[in-house]
XYZ file of C-alpha atoms in Angstrom:
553
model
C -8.436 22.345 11.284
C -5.344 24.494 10.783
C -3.187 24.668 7.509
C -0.333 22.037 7.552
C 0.833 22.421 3.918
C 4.231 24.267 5.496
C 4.417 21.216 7.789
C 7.297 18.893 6.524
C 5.431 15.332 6.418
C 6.991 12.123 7.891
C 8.295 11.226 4.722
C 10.139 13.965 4.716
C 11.026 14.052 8.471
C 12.734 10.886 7.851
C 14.961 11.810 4.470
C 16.189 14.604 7.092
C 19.110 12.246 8.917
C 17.799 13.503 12.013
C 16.573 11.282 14.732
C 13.320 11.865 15.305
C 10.838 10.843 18.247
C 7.262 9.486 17.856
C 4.916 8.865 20.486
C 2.138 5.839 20.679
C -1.003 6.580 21.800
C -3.729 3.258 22.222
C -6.966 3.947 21.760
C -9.957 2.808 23.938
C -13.305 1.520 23.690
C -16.341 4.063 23.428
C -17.571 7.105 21.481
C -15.232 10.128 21.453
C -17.480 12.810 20.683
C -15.860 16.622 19.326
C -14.441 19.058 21.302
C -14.099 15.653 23.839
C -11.872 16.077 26.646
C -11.572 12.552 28.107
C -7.702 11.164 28.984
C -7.165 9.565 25.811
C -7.776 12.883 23.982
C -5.673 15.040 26.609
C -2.861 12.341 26.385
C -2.601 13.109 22.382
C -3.159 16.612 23.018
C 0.067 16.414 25.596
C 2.209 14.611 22.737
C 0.895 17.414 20.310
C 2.070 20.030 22.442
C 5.722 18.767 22.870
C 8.332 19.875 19.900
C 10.916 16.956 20.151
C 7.821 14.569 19.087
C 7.814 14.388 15.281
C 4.713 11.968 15.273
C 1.873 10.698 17.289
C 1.267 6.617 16.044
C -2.356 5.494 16.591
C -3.323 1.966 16.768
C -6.018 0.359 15.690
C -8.025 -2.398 18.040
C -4.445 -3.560 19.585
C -4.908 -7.276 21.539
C -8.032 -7.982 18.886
C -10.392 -6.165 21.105
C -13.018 -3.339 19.689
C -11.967 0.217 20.279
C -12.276 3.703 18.921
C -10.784 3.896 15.421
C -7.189 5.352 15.281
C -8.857 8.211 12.172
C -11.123 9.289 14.947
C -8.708 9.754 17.485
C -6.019 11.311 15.245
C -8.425 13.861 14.365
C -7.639 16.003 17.376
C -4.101 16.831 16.235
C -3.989 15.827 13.397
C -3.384 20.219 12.441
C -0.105 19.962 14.392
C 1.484 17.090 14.595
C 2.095 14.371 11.447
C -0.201 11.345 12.545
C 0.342 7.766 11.662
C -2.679 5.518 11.325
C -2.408 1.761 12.345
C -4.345 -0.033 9.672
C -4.326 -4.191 10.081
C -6.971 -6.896 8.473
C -8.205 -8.219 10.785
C -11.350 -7.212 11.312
C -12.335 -5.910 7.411
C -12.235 -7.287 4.032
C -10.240 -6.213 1.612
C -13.255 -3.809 0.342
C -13.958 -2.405 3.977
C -9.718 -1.677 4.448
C -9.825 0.505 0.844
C -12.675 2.269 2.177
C -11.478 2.852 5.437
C -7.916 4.050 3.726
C -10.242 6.333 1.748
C -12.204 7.515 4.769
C -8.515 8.309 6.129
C -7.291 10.023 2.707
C -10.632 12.225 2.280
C -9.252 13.358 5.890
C -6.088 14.555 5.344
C -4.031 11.274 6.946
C -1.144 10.134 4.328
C 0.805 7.710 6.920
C -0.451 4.174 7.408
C 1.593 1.443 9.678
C 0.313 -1.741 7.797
C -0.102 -4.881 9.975
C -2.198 -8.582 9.977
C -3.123 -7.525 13.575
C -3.480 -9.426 16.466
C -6.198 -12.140 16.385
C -9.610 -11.228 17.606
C -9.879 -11.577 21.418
C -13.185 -10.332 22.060
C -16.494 -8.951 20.701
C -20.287 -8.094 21.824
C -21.854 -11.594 23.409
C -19.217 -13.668 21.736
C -15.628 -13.697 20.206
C -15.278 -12.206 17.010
C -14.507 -14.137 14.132
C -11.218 -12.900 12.103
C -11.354 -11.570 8.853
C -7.876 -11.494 7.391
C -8.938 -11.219 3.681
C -5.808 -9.449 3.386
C -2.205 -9.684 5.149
C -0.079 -7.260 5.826
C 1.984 -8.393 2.458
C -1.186 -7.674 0.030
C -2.414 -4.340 2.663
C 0.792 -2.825 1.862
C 0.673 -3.511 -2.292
C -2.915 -1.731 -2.053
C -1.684 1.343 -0.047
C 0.826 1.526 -2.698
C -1.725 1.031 -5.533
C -4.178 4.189 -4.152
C -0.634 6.273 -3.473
C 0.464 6.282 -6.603
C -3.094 6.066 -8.034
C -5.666 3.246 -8.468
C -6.170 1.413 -11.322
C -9.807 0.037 -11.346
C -12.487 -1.158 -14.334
C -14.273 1.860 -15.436
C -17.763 2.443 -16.099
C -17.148 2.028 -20.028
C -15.318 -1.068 -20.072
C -11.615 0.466 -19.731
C -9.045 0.999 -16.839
C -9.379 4.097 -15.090
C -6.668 5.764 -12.711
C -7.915 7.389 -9.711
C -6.014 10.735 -8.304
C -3.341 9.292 -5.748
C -3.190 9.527 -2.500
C 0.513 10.070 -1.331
C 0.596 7.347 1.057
C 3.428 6.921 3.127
C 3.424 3.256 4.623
C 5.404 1.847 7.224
C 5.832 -2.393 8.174
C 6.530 -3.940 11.258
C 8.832 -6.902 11.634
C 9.431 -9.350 14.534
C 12.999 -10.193 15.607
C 12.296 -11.563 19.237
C 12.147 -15.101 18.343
C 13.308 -17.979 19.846
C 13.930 -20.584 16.346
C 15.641 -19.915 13.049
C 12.605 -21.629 12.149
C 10.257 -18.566 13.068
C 13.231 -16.053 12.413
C 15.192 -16.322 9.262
C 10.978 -16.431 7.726
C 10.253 -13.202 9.437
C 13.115 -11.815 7.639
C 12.542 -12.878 4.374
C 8.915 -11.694 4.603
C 10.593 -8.177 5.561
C 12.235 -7.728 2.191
C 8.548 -8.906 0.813
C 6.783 -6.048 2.683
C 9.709 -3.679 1.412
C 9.214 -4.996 -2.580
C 5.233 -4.514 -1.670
C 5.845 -0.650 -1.069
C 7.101 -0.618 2.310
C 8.703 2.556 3.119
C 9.950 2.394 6.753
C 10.151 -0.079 9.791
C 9.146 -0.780 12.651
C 9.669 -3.311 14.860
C 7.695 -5.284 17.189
C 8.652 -4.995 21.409
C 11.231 -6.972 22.846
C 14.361 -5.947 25.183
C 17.428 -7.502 23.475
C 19.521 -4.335 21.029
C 21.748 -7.570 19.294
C 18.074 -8.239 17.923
C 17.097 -5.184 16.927
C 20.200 -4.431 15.315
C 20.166 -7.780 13.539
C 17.528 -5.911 11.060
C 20.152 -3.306 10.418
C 22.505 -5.967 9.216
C 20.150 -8.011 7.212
C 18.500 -4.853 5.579
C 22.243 -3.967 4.774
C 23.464 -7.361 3.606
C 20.439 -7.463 1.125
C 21.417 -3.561 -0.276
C 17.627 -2.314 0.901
C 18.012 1.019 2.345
C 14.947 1.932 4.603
C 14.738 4.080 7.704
C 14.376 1.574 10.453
C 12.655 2.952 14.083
C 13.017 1.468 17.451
C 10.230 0.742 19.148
C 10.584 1.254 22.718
C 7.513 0.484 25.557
C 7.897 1.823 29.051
C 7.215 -0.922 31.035
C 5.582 -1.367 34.717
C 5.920 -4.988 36.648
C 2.054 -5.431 35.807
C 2.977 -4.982 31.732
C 6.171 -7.325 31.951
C 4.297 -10.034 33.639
C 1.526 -9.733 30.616
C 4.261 -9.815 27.810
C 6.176 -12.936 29.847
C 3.077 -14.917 29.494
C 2.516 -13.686 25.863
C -0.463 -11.896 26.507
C 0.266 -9.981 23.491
C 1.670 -11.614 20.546
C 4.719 -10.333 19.438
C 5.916 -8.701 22.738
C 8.704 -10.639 24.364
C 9.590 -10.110 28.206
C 12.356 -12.838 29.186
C 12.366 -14.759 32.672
C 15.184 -12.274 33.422
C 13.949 -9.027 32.427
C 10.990 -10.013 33.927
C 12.566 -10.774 37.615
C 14.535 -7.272 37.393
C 11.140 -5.585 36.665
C 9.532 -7.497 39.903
C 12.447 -6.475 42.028
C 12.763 -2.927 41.249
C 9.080 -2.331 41.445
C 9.322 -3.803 44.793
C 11.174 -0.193 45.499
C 10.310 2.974 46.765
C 9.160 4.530 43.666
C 7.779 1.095 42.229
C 10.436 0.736 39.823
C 9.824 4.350 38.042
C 13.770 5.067 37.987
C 14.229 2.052 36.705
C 11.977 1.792 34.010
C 12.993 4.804 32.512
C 16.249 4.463 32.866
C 15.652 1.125 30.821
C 14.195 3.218 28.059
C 16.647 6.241 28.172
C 18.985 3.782 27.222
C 17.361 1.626 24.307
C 17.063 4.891 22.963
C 20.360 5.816 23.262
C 21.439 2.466 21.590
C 18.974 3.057 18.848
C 20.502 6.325 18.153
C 24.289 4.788 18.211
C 23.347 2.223 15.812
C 22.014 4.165 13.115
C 17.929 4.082 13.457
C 15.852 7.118 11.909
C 14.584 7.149 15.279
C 13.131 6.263 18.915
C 9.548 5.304 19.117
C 8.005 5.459 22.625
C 5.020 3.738 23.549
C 3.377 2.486 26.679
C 2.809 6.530 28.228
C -0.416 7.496 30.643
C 0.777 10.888 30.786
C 3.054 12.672 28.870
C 5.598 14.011 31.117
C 7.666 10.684 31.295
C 8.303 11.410 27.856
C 10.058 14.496 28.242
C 11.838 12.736 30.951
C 13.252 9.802 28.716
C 14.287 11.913 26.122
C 16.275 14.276 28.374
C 18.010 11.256 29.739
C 18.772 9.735 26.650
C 20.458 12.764 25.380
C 22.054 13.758 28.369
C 24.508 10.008 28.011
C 28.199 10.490 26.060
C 28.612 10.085 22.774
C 30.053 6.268 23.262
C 27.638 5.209 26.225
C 25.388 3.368 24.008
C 28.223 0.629 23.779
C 28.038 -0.276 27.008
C 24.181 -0.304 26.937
C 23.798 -2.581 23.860
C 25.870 -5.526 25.881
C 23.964 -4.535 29.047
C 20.000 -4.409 27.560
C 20.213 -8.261 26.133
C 17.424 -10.114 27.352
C 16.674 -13.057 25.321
C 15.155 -16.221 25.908
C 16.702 -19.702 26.673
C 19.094 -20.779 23.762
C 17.419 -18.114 21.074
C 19.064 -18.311 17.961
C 20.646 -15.485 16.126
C 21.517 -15.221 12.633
C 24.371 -13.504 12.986
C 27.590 -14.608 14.633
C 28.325 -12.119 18.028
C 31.204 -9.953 18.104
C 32.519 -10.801 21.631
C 34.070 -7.590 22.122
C 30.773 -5.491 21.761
C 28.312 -8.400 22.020
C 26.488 -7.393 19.218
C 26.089 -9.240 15.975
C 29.238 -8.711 13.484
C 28.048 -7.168 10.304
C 28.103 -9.405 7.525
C 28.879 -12.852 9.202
C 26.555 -15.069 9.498
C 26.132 -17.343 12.319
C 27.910 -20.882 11.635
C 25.591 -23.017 12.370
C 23.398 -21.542 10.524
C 25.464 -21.862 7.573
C 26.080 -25.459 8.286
C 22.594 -26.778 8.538
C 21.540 -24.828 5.716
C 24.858 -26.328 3.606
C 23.685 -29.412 4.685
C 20.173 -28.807 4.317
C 18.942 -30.149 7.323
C 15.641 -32.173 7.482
C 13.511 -32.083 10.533
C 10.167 -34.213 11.375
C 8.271 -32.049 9.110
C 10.107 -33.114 6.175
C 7.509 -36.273 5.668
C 6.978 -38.956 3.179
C 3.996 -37.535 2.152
C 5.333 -34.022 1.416
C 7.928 -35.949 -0.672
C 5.170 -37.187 -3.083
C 3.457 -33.834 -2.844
C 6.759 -32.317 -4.390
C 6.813 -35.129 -7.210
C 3.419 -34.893 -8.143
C 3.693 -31.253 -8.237
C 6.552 -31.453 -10.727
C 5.196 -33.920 -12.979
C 1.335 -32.492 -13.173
C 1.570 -29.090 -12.135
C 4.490 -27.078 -12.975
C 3.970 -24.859 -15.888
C 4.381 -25.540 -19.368
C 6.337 -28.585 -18.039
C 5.616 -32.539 -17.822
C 2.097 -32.955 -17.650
C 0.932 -29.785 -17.632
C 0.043 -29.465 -21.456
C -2.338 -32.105 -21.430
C -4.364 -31.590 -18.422
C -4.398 -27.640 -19.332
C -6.625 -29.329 -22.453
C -8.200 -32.322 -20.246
C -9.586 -29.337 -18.071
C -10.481 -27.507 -20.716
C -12.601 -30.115 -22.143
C -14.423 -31.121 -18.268
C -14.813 -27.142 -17.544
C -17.683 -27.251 -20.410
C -19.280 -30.442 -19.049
C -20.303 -29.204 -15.821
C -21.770 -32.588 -14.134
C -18.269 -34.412 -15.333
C -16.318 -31.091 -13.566
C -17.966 -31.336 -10.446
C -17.462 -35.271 -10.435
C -13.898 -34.449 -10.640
C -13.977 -31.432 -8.377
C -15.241 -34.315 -5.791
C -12.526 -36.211 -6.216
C -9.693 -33.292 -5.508
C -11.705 -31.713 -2.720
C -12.309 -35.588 -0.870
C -8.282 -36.497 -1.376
C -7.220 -33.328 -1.063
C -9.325 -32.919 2.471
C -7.594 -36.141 3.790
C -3.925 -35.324 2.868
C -4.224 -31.803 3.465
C -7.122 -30.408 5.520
C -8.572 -28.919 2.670
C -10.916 -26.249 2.517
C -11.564 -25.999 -0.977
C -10.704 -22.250 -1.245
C -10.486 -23.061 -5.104
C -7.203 -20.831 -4.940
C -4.947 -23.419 -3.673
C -1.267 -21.950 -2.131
C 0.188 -25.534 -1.019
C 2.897 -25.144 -3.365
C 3.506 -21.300 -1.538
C 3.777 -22.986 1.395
C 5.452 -26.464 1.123
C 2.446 -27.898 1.206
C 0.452 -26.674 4.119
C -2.985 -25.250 3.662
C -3.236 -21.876 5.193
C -6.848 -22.119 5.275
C -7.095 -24.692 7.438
C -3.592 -24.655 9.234
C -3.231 -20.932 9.682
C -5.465 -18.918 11.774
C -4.661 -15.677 9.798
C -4.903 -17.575 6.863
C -1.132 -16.136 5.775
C 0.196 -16.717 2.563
C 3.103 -14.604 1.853
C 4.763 -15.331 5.102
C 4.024 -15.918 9.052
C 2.349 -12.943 11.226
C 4.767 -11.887 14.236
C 2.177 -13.454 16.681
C 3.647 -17.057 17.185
C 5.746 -17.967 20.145
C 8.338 -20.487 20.392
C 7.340 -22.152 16.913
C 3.632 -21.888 18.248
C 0.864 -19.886 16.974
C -0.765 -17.206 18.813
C -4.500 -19.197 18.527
C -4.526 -22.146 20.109
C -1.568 -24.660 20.444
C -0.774 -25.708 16.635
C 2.812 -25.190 15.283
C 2.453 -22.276 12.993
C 2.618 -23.193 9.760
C 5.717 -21.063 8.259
C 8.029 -22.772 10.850
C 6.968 -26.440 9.441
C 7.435 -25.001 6.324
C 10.831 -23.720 6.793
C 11.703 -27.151 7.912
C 10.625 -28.711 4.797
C 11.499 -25.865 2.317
C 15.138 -25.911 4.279
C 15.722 -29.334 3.333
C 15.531 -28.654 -0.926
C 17.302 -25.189 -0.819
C 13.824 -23.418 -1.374
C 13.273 -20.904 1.342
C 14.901 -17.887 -0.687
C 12.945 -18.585 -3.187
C 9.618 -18.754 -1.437
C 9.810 -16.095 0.411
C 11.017 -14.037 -2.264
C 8.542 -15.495 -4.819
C 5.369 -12.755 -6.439
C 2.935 -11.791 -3.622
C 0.370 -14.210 -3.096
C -3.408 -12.207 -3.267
C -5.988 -14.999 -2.622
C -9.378 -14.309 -4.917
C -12.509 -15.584 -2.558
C -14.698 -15.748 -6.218
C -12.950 -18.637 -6.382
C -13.971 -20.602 -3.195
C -15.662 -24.112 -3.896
C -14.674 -24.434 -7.132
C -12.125 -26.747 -8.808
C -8.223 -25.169 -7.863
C -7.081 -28.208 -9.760
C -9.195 -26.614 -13.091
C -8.060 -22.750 -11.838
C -4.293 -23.648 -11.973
C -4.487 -25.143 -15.613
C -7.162 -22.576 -17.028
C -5.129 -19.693 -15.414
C -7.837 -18.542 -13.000
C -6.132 -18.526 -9.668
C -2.901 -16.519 -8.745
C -0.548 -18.957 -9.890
C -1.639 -17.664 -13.363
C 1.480 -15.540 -15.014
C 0.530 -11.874 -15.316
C -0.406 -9.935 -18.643
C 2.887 -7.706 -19.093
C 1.627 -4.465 -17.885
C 2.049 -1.286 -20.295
C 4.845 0.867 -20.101
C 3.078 3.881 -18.602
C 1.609 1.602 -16.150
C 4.423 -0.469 -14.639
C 5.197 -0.238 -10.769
C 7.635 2.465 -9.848
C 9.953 2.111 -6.655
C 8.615 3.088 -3.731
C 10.285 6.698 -2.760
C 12.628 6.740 -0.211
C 13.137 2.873 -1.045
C 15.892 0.867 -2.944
C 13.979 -1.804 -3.500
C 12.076 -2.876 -6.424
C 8.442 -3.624 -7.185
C 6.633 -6.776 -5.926
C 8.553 -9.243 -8.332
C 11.374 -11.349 -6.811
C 13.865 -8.855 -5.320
C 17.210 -8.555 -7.330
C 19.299 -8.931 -3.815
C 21.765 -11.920 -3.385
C 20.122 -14.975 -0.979
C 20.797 -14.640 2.618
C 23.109 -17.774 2.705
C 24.709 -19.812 0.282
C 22.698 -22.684 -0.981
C 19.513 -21.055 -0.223
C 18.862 -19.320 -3.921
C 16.858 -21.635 -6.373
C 18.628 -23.831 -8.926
């Protein structure tokens, strides 16, 4: 492996104002022995070779099924090209993704892409079963941890710092939905991953620029100043089809897209021109509207690259204009957040779209706004909000039953029996129905997320099975009292498994589960901004709410 301390890293490749070009490459299943020559490794090798590429993105088991990890892969050119490694939960703990981000540090990688990951799809003899100890909220605030050095129980009793790793993580974020209900939440959880250590974004596919410059306008209305990329996949008829039926969560193909994609592969050159033509101009549009840069995925050689690149540069400076009203593919009446300048048909900067500023005035209701959650909001204020009501005196009723184990589990009985009924319950011990206007993500969410939904549901749907997801009937319901600001913006949520079967009635008043306020750290030891970041550390952003109404009271 060749010297690449002259190398300038991504980090710095992005501070640069230049628009830079990274390249995707998907790994496969089976070994890939050294000094390999197989495609996948003479595909990187190509996107290695070519100057205009600044970085070559690995992913990591994309669609849920088993493949070579991305570490592995990278290896190859890793000596002359910066190399970002996908990293998602899905398949590890929380203790298996350190080590694996330690496997990747003791090998020179620094850049991580953090993601929840696509559900698992397939396995040896059976499906495998998803881990998702971690989302890509609580991934991203333990990257930051080992890059700025770990703090972890010593030998002896005290806390010792381990040397830090530098990393440089990126986020992804999903603007190719269909509902406010699945949007505004994906936005919110944005600024989360940003607080968490985020340094850069990416977003997930779709074929609509008023979307993908809708993050540019949100990032700037809430005064957070990342680089943002744009993600651009070359498509073939056979891919479109796949992302129309939602093969993959997260990638959007639209009726009409995908009916332009049929007829021009019908052609002569099966739609080749076409196609990257189609990307030629995303990344022109990208480029016009400020992005750090163009990232290109979806390759089996990589000469088309070249190709795309050349094309994109070769349009006039104002081009892109016409481009961003002609590349808008969205579904059937998918809401925007921001109101459409007719004249450019892209969103107008700062304005958001009136009726979304109506119903949230009004604070709409919707069916998920039921009696029961009703009561599940009173009780909560009068028993267990802190230091207030009730709280005081079951804090010492639980105090007393926590010594007198057979009257504790008694009364653990009782919660887990109604709670089960009303809720689902799964009696995690570590309960995050008041995160999530009271749904259970254990039993309602198939990722189990807690800080805010994956980018896998589709039209208000979740990617596993056919339940609503659970942040969209939560927006409904936290919509209604003015509380989806302050949700979304609220401490990250890290569930602790030690706690599972045991009393979460007992945890919240003995301060056991994450609801507990934290010690005030020391002053040497409090969170710094992430660099290249304006935002803050984990704790509620200091940014004004994306709507009036929508702060807390």
């Amino acid at each position: 492996m060749n010297d690449t301390t002259a190398r300038p890293t991504l980090r710095d490749l992005l501070k640069s104002g230049e628009f830079l070009y990274g390249a995707e490459l998907v790994t496969t299943r089976g070994a890939v022995p050294p000094g390999s020559k197989d495609k996948l490794v003479a595909l990187g090798e190509g996107f290695a070779s070519n100057p205009r590429i600044s970085w070559i993105s690995v992913t990591d088991n994309p669609g849920g099924s088993p493949m070579t990890p991305a570490d592995v892969v990278g290896r190859y050119f890793q000596d002359r090209k910066e190399v970002v490694i996908h990293l998602t939960c899905k398949d590890m703990n929380r203790n298996g993704v350190e080590s694996a981000a330690w496997r990747c540090a003791s090998s020179g990688f620094t850049n991580f892409l953090a993601l929840s990951g696509d559900f698992p799809s397939g396995g040896y003899r059976g499906a495998a079963a998803g881990t998702f100890d971690l989302d890509s909220v609580t991934l991203i605030s333990l990257l930051r941890g080992m890059g700025e050095g770990l703090k972890v129980p010593g030998r002896k009793g005290d806390i010792e710092t381990l040397p830090p790793t530098g990393f440089f993580t990126g986020c992804a974020v999903s603007p190719f939905k269909a509902l406010e209900s699945e949007l505004v939440p994906q936005y919110l959880k944005l600024l989360r991953k940003i607080a968490a250590g985020a340094e850069y974004v990416i977003p997930q596919l779709g074929y609509d620029m008023r979307k993908f410059q809708e993050i540019m306008l949100f990032l700037a209305m809430n005064n957070v100043k990342v680089p943002v990329i744009g993600n651009v996949y070359v498509l073939n008829k056979t891919v479109a089809g796949m992302f129309n039926r939602n093969l993959f969560p997260g990638c959007v193909v639209s009726d009409e897209l995908l009916a332009l994609a049929v007829k021009y592969a019908a052609g002569p050159d099966k739609g080749k021109a076409f196609f990257t033509e189609l990307a030629a101009k995303q990344i022109a549009v990208f480029k016009g509207l400020g992005f750090a840069g163009g990232y290109i995925a979806g390759l089996a050689k990589p000469e088309p690259f070249a190709e795309i690149v050349a094309l994109a540069e070769s349009y006039g400076a104002d081009d892109w204009k016409a481009f961003a009203k002609e590349i808008q593919f969205p579904k059937k009446n998918e809401f925007y957040l921001f109101e459409k300048d007719p004249a450019t048909g892209l969103g107008i900067p700062g304005r958001l779209d009136a009726g979304y500023l109506e119903r949230t005035k009004r604070r709409a209701s919707g069916p998920n706004v039921t009696l029961g959650y009703r009561g599940s909001r009173l009780t909560h204020s009068v028993l267990f909000t802190r230091e207030k009501g009730l709280f005081g005196p079951m804090r010492s009723l639980f105090g007393f039953l926590d010594k007198r184990k057979g009257l504790m589990k008694g009364v653990h009985g009782i919660e887990h029996l109604g709670k089960f009924v009303m809720f689902g319950c799964q009696d995690c011990g570590d309960c995050s129905l008041p995160d999530i206007a009271y749904l259970c993500p254990m039993s309602a969410c198939s990722k189990n997320e807690r800080n805010g939904p994956c980018g896998g549901s589709h039209d208000g749907t979740c990617e596993v099975g056919e339940k609503q997801c659970i942040w969209v009937r939560g927006y409904e319901r936290l919509r209604r009292f003015g509380e989806v600001d302050q949700v979304l913006r609220a401490p990250i949520v890290f569930y602790n498994p030690a706690l599972l079967g045991t009393s979460s009635w007992a945890n919240t008043y003995l301060g056991r589960d994450h609801s507990a306020p934290p010690a005030p750290p020391a002053a040497e030891t409090a969170p710094k901004p992430a660099s290249g970041s304006t935002a803050g550390p984990v704790a509620p952003m200091p940014h004004p709410p994306i709507a009036p109404g929508s702060a807390p009271k």
